[in-house]
mmCIF file of C-alpha atoms in Angstrom:
data_model
loop_
_atom_site.group_PDB
_atom_site.id
_atom_site.type_symbol
_atom_site.label_atom_id
_atom_site.label_comp_id
_atom_site.label_asym_id
_atom_site.label_seq_id
_atom_site.Cartn_x
_atom_site.Cartn_y
_atom_site.Cartn_z
ATOM 1 C CA MET A 6 17.148 9.173 -28.117
ATOM 2 C CA ALA A 7 17.327 5.809 -29.891
ATOM 3 C CA PRO A 8 15.598 2.824 -28.205
ATOM 4 C CA TRP A 9 18.924 1.146 -27.391
ATOM 5 C CA GLU A 10 20.169 4.357 -25.730
ATOM 6 C CA LEU A 11 16.989 4.477 -23.649
ATOM 7 C CA LEU A 12 17.538 0.829 -22.715
ATOM 8 C CA PHE A 13 21.032 1.552 -21.433
ATOM 9 C CA ALA A 14 19.670 4.505 -19.498
ATOM 10 C CA ILE A 15 17.109 2.223 -17.827
ATOM 11 C CA ILE A 16 19.475 -0.709 -17.103
ATOM 12 C CA PRO A 17 21.223 0.984 -14.093
ATOM 13 C CA GLY A 18 17.803 1.536 -12.528
ATOM 14 C CA ILE A 19 16.862 -2.110 -13.129
ATOM 15 C CA VAL A 20 20.160 -3.289 -11.613
ATOM 16 C CA LEU A 21 19.539 -1.078 -8.576
ATOM 17 C CA PHE A 22 15.987 -2.440 -8.253
ATOM 18 C CA LEU A 23 17.207 -6.048 -8.484
ATOM 19 C CA TYR A 24 19.978 -5.431 -5.960
ATOM 20 C CA GLY A 25 17.578 -3.691 -3.594
ATOM 21 C CA ILE A 26 14.935 -6.415 -3.642
ATOM 22 C CA GLU A 27 17.506 -9.215 -3.276
ATOM 23 C CA GLN A 28 19.193 -7.486 -0.338
ATOM 24 C CA PHE A 29 15.831 -6.616 1.245
ATOM 25 C CA SER A 30 14.714 -10.244 1.014
ATOM 26 C CA HIS A 31 18.063 -11.424 2.384
ATOM 27 C CA GLU A 32 18.032 -8.999 5.322
ATOM 28 C CA VAL A 33 14.435 -9.847 6.262
ATOM 29 C CA GLN A 34 15.270 -13.552 6.197
ATOM 30 C CA LEU A 35 18.320 -12.907 8.401
ATOM 31 C CA ALA A 36 16.215 -10.908 10.841
ATOM 32 C CA ALA A 37 13.310 -13.364 10.966
ATOM 33 C CA GLY A 38 14.368 -16.476 9.046
ATOM 34 C CA ASP A 39 13.673 -18.921 11.884
ATOM 35 C CA TYR A 40 10.358 -17.198 12.592
ATOM 36 C CA PHE A 41 9.259 -17.644 8.962
ATOM 37 C CA ARG A 42 10.231 -21.308 8.989
ATOM 38 C CA ASN A 43 8.378 -21.866 12.249
ATOM 39 C CA LEU A 44 5.357 -19.969 10.910
ATOM 40 C CA ILE A 45 5.270 -22.146 7.798
ATOM 41 C CA GLN A 46 5.674 -25.295 9.883
ATOM 42 C CA ARG A 47 2.864 -24.325 12.293
ATOM 43 C CA MET A 48 0.415 -23.066 9.692
ATOM 44 C CA THR A 49 0.412 -25.952 7.229
ATOM 45 C CA LYS A 50 -2.084 -28.207 8.982
ATOM 46 C CA THR A 51 -4.766 -27.174 6.462
ATOM 47 C CA PRO A 52 -4.412 -25.865 2.883
ATOM 48 C CA VAL A 53 -6.149 -22.586 3.766
ATOM 49 C CA ARG A 54 -3.826 -21.913 6.696
ATOM 50 C CA GLY A 55 -0.851 -22.787 4.505
ATOM 51 C CA THR A 56 -2.097 -20.315 1.896
ATOM 52 C CA VAL A 57 -2.314 -17.571 4.514
ATOM 53 C CA ALA A 58 1.223 -18.389 5.711
ATOM 54 C CA GLY A 59 2.570 -18.292 2.149
ATOM 55 C CA ALA A 60 0.896 -14.943 1.479
ATOM 56 C CA ILE A 61 2.157 -13.395 4.749
ATOM 57 C CA VAL A 62 5.753 -14.563 4.324
ATOM 58 C CA THR A 63 5.909 -13.501 0.671
ATOM 59 C CA SER A 64 4.358 -10.086 1.288
ATOM 60 C CA ILE A 65 7.018 -9.421 3.950
ATOM 61 C CA VAL A 66 9.992 -10.957 2.134
ATOM 62 C CA GLN A 67 8.784 -9.484 -1.196
ATOM 63 C CA SER A 68 9.885 -12.575 -3.099
ATOM 64 C CA SER A 69 7.696 -15.526 -4.044
ATOM 65 C CA THR A 70 10.880 -17.249 -5.229
ATOM 66 C CA ALA A 71 12.355 -17.039 -1.712
ATOM 67 C CA THR A 72 9.169 -18.471 -0.175
ATOM 68 C CA THR A 73 9.036 -21.299 -2.705
ATOM 69 C CA VAL A 74 12.720 -22.172 -2.274
ATOM 70 C CA ILE A 75 12.314 -22.176 1.533
ATOM 71 C CA THR A 76 9.317 -24.497 1.112
ATOM 72 C CA VAL A 77 11.236 -26.828 -1.212
ATOM 73 C CA GLY A 78 13.994 -27.011 1.411
ATOM 74 C CA LEU A 79 11.541 -27.740 4.254
ATOM 75 C CA VAL A 80 9.879 -30.520 2.256
ATOM 76 C CA ASN A 81 13.272 -31.950 1.268
ATOM 77 C CA ALA A 82 14.273 -32.031 4.959
ATOM 78 C CA GLY A 83 11.025 -33.807 5.871
ATOM 79 C CA ILE A 84 9.885 -30.948 8.137
ATOM 80 C CA ILE A 85 6.592 -30.531 6.259
ATOM 81 C CA PRO A 86 4.918 -33.018 3.865
ATOM 82 C CA PHE A 87 4.392 -32.320 0.174
ATOM 83 C CA THR A 88 0.608 -32.008 0.625
ATOM 84 C CA ALA A 89 1.044 -29.222 3.172
ATOM 85 C CA SER A 90 3.298 -27.257 0.804
ATOM 86 C CA LEU A 91 0.590 -26.722 -1.832
ATOM 87 C CA GLY A 92 -1.235 -24.033 0.133
ATOM 88 C CA ILE A 93 2.054 -22.164 0.664
ATOM 89 C CA ILE A 94 2.674 -22.124 -3.096
ATOM 90 C CA PHE A 95 -0.812 -20.762 -3.766
ATOM 91 C CA GLY A 96 -0.398 -18.078 -1.102
ATOM 92 C CA ALA A 97 3.066 -17.053 -2.321
ATOM 93 C CA ASN A 98 1.578 -15.902 -5.626
ATOM 94 C CA VAL A 99 -0.948 -13.740 -3.770
ATOM 95 C CA GLY A 100 1.701 -12.268 -1.473
ATOM 96 C CA THR A 101 3.932 -11.184 -4.357
ATOM 97 C CA THR A 102 1.211 -8.840 -5.694
ATOM 98 C CA LEU A 103 1.910 -6.400 -2.855
ATOM 99 C CA THR A 104 4.896 -4.933 -4.736
ATOM 100 C CA SER A 105 2.840 -3.864 -7.750
ATOM 101 C CA GLN A 106 0.157 -2.370 -5.493
ATOM 102 C CA LEU A 107 2.698 -0.277 -3.588
ATOM 103 C CA ILE A 108 4.186 0.990 -6.852
ATOM 104 C CA ALA A 109 0.736 1.847 -8.233
ATOM 105 C CA LEU A 110 -0.024 3.773 -5.036
ATOM 106 C CA ASN A 111 3.066 5.934 -5.735
ATOM 107 C CA LEU A 112 4.961 4.772 -2.656
ATOM 108 C CA THR A 113 8.045 5.586 -4.746
ATOM 109 C CA ALA A 114 7.606 9.216 -3.668
ATOM 110 C CA PHE A 115 8.458 8.201 -0.095
ATOM 111 C CA ALA A 116 11.538 6.179 -1.069
ATOM 112 C CA PRO A 117 14.066 8.788 0.222
ATOM 113 C CA VAL A 118 12.294 8.753 3.608
ATOM 114 C CA PHE A 119 12.720 4.976 3.931
ATOM 115 C CA ILE A 120 16.365 5.190 2.810
ATOM 116 C CA LEU A 121 17.163 7.896 5.368
ATOM 117 C CA ALA A 122 15.190 6.180 8.158
ATOM 118 C CA GLY A 123 16.886 2.856 7.462
ATOM 119 C CA PHE A 124 20.328 4.443 7.493
ATOM 120 C CA VAL A 125 19.692 6.264 10.782
ATOM 121 C CA ILE A 126 18.169 3.207 12.506
ATOM 122 C CA GLY A 127 21.087 1.078 11.284
ATOM 123 C CA ILE A 128 23.767 3.260 12.907
ATOM 124 C CA ILE A 129 22.034 3.870 16.245
ATOM 125 C CA PRO A 130 22.945 1.168 18.810
ATOM 126 C CA GLY A 131 19.988 -0.669 20.279
ATOM 127 C CA ARG A 132 17.577 -3.540 19.851
ATOM 128 C CA TYR A 133 15.990 -2.032 16.719
ATOM 129 C CA ARG A 134 19.252 -1.645 14.806
ATOM 130 C CA ILE A 135 18.640 -4.950 13.032
ATOM 131 C CA PHE A 136 15.681 -3.370 11.180
ATOM 132 C CA GLY A 137 17.779 -0.578 9.703
ATOM 133 C CA ARG A 138 19.133 -2.488 6.722
ATOM 134 C CA PRO A 139 15.759 -3.999 5.627
ATOM 135 C CA ILE A 140 14.131 -0.532 5.758
ATOM 136 C CA PHE A 141 17.047 0.978 3.822
ATOM 137 C CA TYR A 142 16.829 -1.627 1.042
ATOM 138 C CA PHE A 143 13.035 -1.328 0.973
ATOM 139 C CA GLY A 144 13.463 2.356 0.169
ATOM 140 C CA LEU A 145 16.160 1.559 -2.380
ATOM 141 C CA VAL A 146 13.755 -0.706 -4.298
ATOM 142 C CA PHE A 147 11.268 2.097 -4.828
ATOM 143 C CA PHE A 148 13.925 4.771 -5.353
ATOM 144 C CA SER A 149 15.254 2.754 -8.303
ATOM 145 C CA LEU A 150 11.773 2.741 -9.830
ATOM 146 C CA THR A 151 11.659 6.526 -9.447
ATOM 147 C CA LEU A 152 14.846 6.720 -11.519
ATOM 148 C CA ILE A 153 13.401 4.409 -14.192
ATOM 149 C CA SER A 154 10.172 6.405 -14.338
ATOM 150 C CA ALA A 155 12.084 9.681 -14.670
ATOM 151 C CA VAL A 156 14.050 8.276 -17.616
ATOM 152 C CA MET A 157 10.946 6.925 -19.347
ATOM 153 C CA GLU A 158 8.627 9.899 -18.894
ATOM 154 C CA PRO A 159 10.049 12.217 -21.626
ATOM 155 C CA TYR A 160 9.926 9.452 -24.251
ATOM 156 C CA ARG A 161 6.288 8.362 -23.977
ATOM 157 C CA THR A 162 5.669 9.802 -27.487
ATOM 158 C CA ASP A 163 8.999 8.786 -29.038
ATOM 159 C CA PRO A 164 8.118 7.118 -32.406
ATOM 160 C CA GLN A 165 11.055 4.704 -32.273
ATOM 161 C CA LEU A 166 10.135 3.514 -28.807
ATOM 162 C CA ILE A 167 6.465 3.182 -29.762
ATOM 163 C CA ALA A 168 7.510 1.099 -32.785
ATOM 164 C CA LEU A 169 9.691 -1.108 -30.558
ATOM 165 C CA VAL A 170 6.867 -1.724 -28.085
ATOM 166 C CA GLY A 171 4.508 -2.300 -31.023
ATOM 167 C CA MET A 172 6.565 -5.340 -32.045
ATOM 168 C CA MET A 173 4.864 -7.203 -29.183
ATOM 169 C CA ASP A 174 1.645 -7.299 -31.153
ATOM 170 C CA THR A 175 0.303 -10.699 -30.079
ATOM 171 C CA VAL A 176 -0.655 -12.102 -26.689
ATOM 172 C CA PHE A 177 1.860 -14.942 -27.016
ATOM 173 C CA LEU A 178 4.739 -12.545 -27.720
ATOM 174 C CA GLN A 179 3.713 -10.489 -24.698
ATOM 175 C CA ILE A 180 3.611 -13.589 -22.481
ATOM 176 C CA ALA A 181 6.990 -14.689 -23.870
ATOM 177 C CA PHE A 182 8.431 -11.241 -23.098
ATOM 178 C CA GLY A 183 7.268 -11.450 -19.471
ATOM 179 C CA PHE A 184 8.662 -14.990 -19.172
ATOM 180 C CA LEU A 185 12.018 -13.977 -20.669
ATOM 181 C CA VAL A 186 12.522 -10.837 -18.572
ATOM 182 C CA THR A 187 11.628 -12.712 -15.372
ATOM 183 C CA ASN A 188 14.130 -15.455 -16.162
ATOM 184 C CA ILE A 189 16.866 -12.969 -17.022
ATOM 185 C CA PHE A 190 16.515 -11.129 -13.710
ATOM 186 C CA GLN A 191 15.284 -14.167 -11.722
ATOM 187 C CA SER A 192 12.543 -12.017 -10.199
ATOM 188 C CA SER A 193 8.919 -11.532 -11.183
ATOM 189 C CA SER A 194 8.924 -8.387 -9.014
ATOM 190 C CA VAL A 195 11.312 -6.740 -11.488
ATOM 191 C CA THR A 196 8.939 -7.533 -14.366
ATOM 192 C CA THR A 197 5.767 -6.440 -12.573
ATOM 193 C CA GLY A 198 7.436 -3.285 -11.284
ATOM 194 C CA LEU A 199 8.614 -2.307 -14.767
ATOM 195 C CA VAL A 200 5.224 -3.074 -16.299
ATOM 196 C CA VAL A 201 3.384 -0.894 -13.754
ATOM 197 C CA VAL A 202 5.848 1.975 -14.267
ATOM 198 C CA MET A 203 5.628 1.672 -18.065
ATOM 199 C CA SER A 204 1.819 1.731 -17.828
ATOM 200 C CA GLN A 205 1.898 4.795 -15.591
ATOM 201 C CA ASN A 206 4.062 6.573 -18.169
ATOM 202 C CA GLY A 207 1.801 5.618 -21.074
ATOM 203 C CA LEU A 208 4.393 3.432 -22.812
ATOM 204 C CA ILE A 209 2.126 0.387 -22.800
ATOM 205 C CA THR A 210 -1.598 -0.126 -22.298
ATOM 206 C CA PRO A 211 -3.175 -2.504 -19.747
ATOM 207 C CA SER A 212 -4.147 -4.837 -22.630
ATOM 208 C CA VAL A 213 -0.423 -5.282 -23.379
ATOM 209 C CA ALA A 214 0.710 -5.248 -19.753
ATOM 210 C CA ILE A 215 -1.613 -7.979 -18.466
ATOM 211 C CA PRO A 216 -0.258 -10.775 -20.739
ATOM 212 C CA ILE A 217 3.275 -9.724 -19.727
ATOM 213 C CA LEU A 218 2.252 -10.313 -16.089
ATOM 214 C CA LEU A 219 1.027 -13.797 -17.024
ATOM 215 C CA GLY A 220 4.427 -14.514 -18.570
ATOM 216 C CA ALA A 221 6.138 -13.246 -15.420
ATOM 217 C CA ASN A 222 4.114 -15.729 -13.348
ATOM 218 C CA LEU A 223 5.406 -18.536 -15.559
ATOM 219 C CA GLY A 224 8.978 -17.272 -15.439
ATOM 220 C CA THR A 225 9.122 -17.211 -11.656
ATOM 221 C CA THR A 226 8.799 -21.024 -11.492
ATOM 222 C CA THR A 227 12.164 -21.812 -13.098
ATOM 223 C CA THR A 228 14.274 -21.080 -9.986
ATOM 224 C CA SER A 229 12.483 -23.599 -7.790
ATOM 225 C CA LEU A 230 12.616 -26.174 -10.617
ATOM 226 C CA LEU A 231 16.395 -25.770 -10.817
ATOM 227 C CA VAL A 232 16.825 -25.839 -7.022
ATOM 228 C CA ALA A 233 14.801 -29.078 -6.721
ATOM 229 C CA THR A 234 16.725 -31.043 -9.378
ATOM 230 C CA ARG A 235 19.188 -32.404 -6.794
ATOM 231 C CA MET A 236 16.617 -32.964 -4.041
ATOM 232 C CA ASN A 237 14.267 -35.816 -3.150
ATOM 233 C CA THR A 238 10.997 -36.713 -4.859
ATOM 234 C CA SER A 239 8.806 -34.670 -2.509
ATOM 235 C CA ALA A 240 10.889 -31.539 -3.097
ATOM 236 C CA LYS A 241 10.700 -32.104 -6.862
ATOM 237 C CA ARG A 242 6.908 -32.353 -6.537
ATOM 238 C CA VAL A 243 6.778 -28.961 -4.802
ATOM 239 C CA ALA A 244 8.695 -27.306 -7.649
ATOM 240 C CA VAL A 245 6.623 -29.043 -10.329
ATOM 241 C CA ALA A 246 3.417 -28.133 -8.469
ATOM 242 C CA HIS A 247 4.511 -24.484 -8.544
ATOM 243 C CA PHE A 248 5.029 -24.677 -12.314
ATOM 244 C CA ILE A 249 1.779 -26.544 -13.052
ATOM 245 C CA PHE A 250 -0.202 -24.174 -10.823
ATOM 246 C CA ASN A 251 1.053 -21.105 -12.691
ATOM 247 C CA PHE A 252 0.864 -22.759 -16.113
ATOM 248 C CA LEU A 253 -2.743 -23.912 -15.668
ATOM 249 C CA GLY A 254 -3.641 -20.501 -14.266
ATOM 250 C CA VAL A 255 -2.401 -18.832 -17.452
ATOM 251 C CA LEU A 256 -4.275 -21.388 -19.579
ATOM 252 C CA LEU A 257 -7.493 -20.698 -17.661
ATOM 253 C CA PHE A 258 -7.289 -16.961 -18.324
ATOM 254 C CA LEU A 259 -6.135 -17.037 -21.962
ATOM 255 C CA PRO A 260 -9.589 -17.724 -23.488
ATOM 256 C CA ILE A 261 -11.178 -14.880 -21.503
ATOM 257 C CA LEU A 262 -8.259 -12.440 -21.626
ATOM 258 C CA GLY A 263 -10.227 -9.790 -23.550
ATOM 259 C CA LEU A 264 -13.177 -9.961 -21.139
ATOM 260 C CA TYR A 265 -10.798 -9.980 -18.159
ATOM 261 C CA THR A 266 -8.963 -6.876 -19.413
ATOM 262 C CA GLY A 267 -12.301 -5.121 -19.949
ATOM 263 C CA LEU A 268 -13.392 -6.024 -16.408
ATOM 264 C CA ILE A 269 -10.178 -4.621 -14.912
ATOM 265 C CA GLN A 270 -10.514 -1.395 -16.897
ATOM 266 C CA SER A 271 -14.128 -1.025 -15.788
ATOM 267 C CA LEU A 272 -12.960 -1.000 -12.157
ATOM 268 C CA GLY A 273 -11.350 2.377 -12.831
ATOM 269 C CA GLY A 274 -8.065 3.922 -11.759
ATOM 270 C CA ASN A 275 -5.108 5.004 -13.872
ATOM 271 C CA ALA A 276 -3.278 2.557 -16.129
ATOM 272 C CA GLY A 277 -0.730 1.619 -13.435
ATOM 273 C CA GLN A 278 -3.453 0.892 -10.893
ATOM 274 C CA GLN A 279 -5.354 -1.201 -13.443
ATOM 275 C CA VAL A 280 -2.270 -3.342 -14.098
ATOM 276 C CA ALA A 281 -1.617 -3.778 -10.372
ATOM 277 C CA ASN A 282 -5.282 -4.717 -9.814
ATOM 278 C CA ALA A 283 -5.100 -7.235 -12.667
ATOM 279 C CA HIS A 284 -2.098 -8.843 -10.977
ATOM 280 C CA VAL A 285 -4.014 -9.202 -7.694
ATOM 281 C CA VAL A 286 -7.260 -10.486 -9.250
ATOM 282 C CA PHE A 287 -5.441 -13.060 -11.418
ATOM 283 C CA ASN A 288 -3.399 -14.543 -8.577
ATOM 284 C CA LEU A 289 -6.239 -14.429 -6.051
ATOM 285 C CA SER A 290 -8.640 -16.103 -8.515
ATOM 286 C CA CYS A 291 -6.143 -18.868 -9.293
ATOM 287 C CA CYS A 292 -5.527 -19.368 -5.572
ATOM 288 C CA ILE A 293 -9.246 -19.820 -4.826
ATOM 289 C CA ILE A 294 -9.846 -22.112 -7.827
ATOM 290 C CA PHE A 295 -6.957 -24.427 -6.974
ATOM 291 C CA LEU A 296 -7.820 -24.529 -3.267
ATOM 292 C CA ILE A 297 -11.235 -25.871 -4.304
ATOM 293 C CA VAL A 298 -9.659 -28.605 -6.469
ATOM 294 C CA ILE A 299 -6.561 -29.153 -4.333
ATOM 295 C CA ARG A 300 -7.019 -32.951 -4.059
ATOM 296 C CA PRO A 301 -7.221 -33.602 -7.822
ATOM 297 C CA PHE A 302 -4.367 -31.125 -8.281
ATOM 298 C CA GLU A 303 -2.248 -33.046 -5.786
ATOM 299 C CA GLN A 304 -2.950 -36.305 -7.635
ATOM 300 C CA LEU A 305 -1.978 -34.653 -10.927
ATOM 301 C CA VAL A 306 1.370 -33.571 -9.510
ATOM 302 C CA ARG A 307 2.025 -37.036 -8.055
ATOM 303 C CA ARG A 308 1.400 -38.554 -11.474
ATOM 304 C CA ALA A 309 3.702 -36.008 -13.084
ATOM 305 C CA VAL A 310 6.465 -36.831 -10.563
ATOM 306 C CA PRO A 311 6.053 -40.492 -9.591
ATOM 307 C CA GLY A 312 8.126 -42.137 -6.926
#
């Protein structure tokens, strides 16, 4: 099979994944939208509490973009101040790593169970019916990855595909690829999910996958930047803070990328688990570093967006 034929075989799975994660996020927000907003409002009195709130909301909604956009809206409405939003942004990046961990743990094998359970719960009258659709779409997300993995598996030694992947032969091209894919699908979860699956199937190594994850972190900031363009100064600061946080995080890790990759590989596990672990360690490290320097970081953002 030629690389372009393989690509068109994978695209339906990607579309299904994107649809599943968007619908899952939407249904969870419908079921508990006010609760999430109240949680964010209550837990932003300190940066650490805000970080915990951001991580919790994102791990449940499975979309750091949704958490960031909600935060931009709350700041724009004056419900929470800009300073309080910084912890939420830091935590959102940590919360979004749950997807890659679940994929690496082969939760995809249980996808049909979630789909069936969600369907049954959704048609049975009662107080729990509202949870049927989120469970169904949660299963659909991982079922789509099963389809993608099944398509990829026979072609792990295909010379044309290996040559295509080999074109990403520099760290900057790999970061650019992650940035581009995330912007195309408007979801870093799509990028991280694909990267973990490709690593599991031996199509790429962790040393290639990790820079792609860095690019995905950069790509996920564009949505909030676009959303904030028509909002007030504080909302613009939230979006810019999200971008600067991710951008500086990538810059911090670039000089030590080789050592970092070696450290992740030394922790053990298969290639997919190594990539998922790298995603967690990167975002958690950045979160801790920027919580320590949150005051200078806040001043930097205020200078970048005066007003």
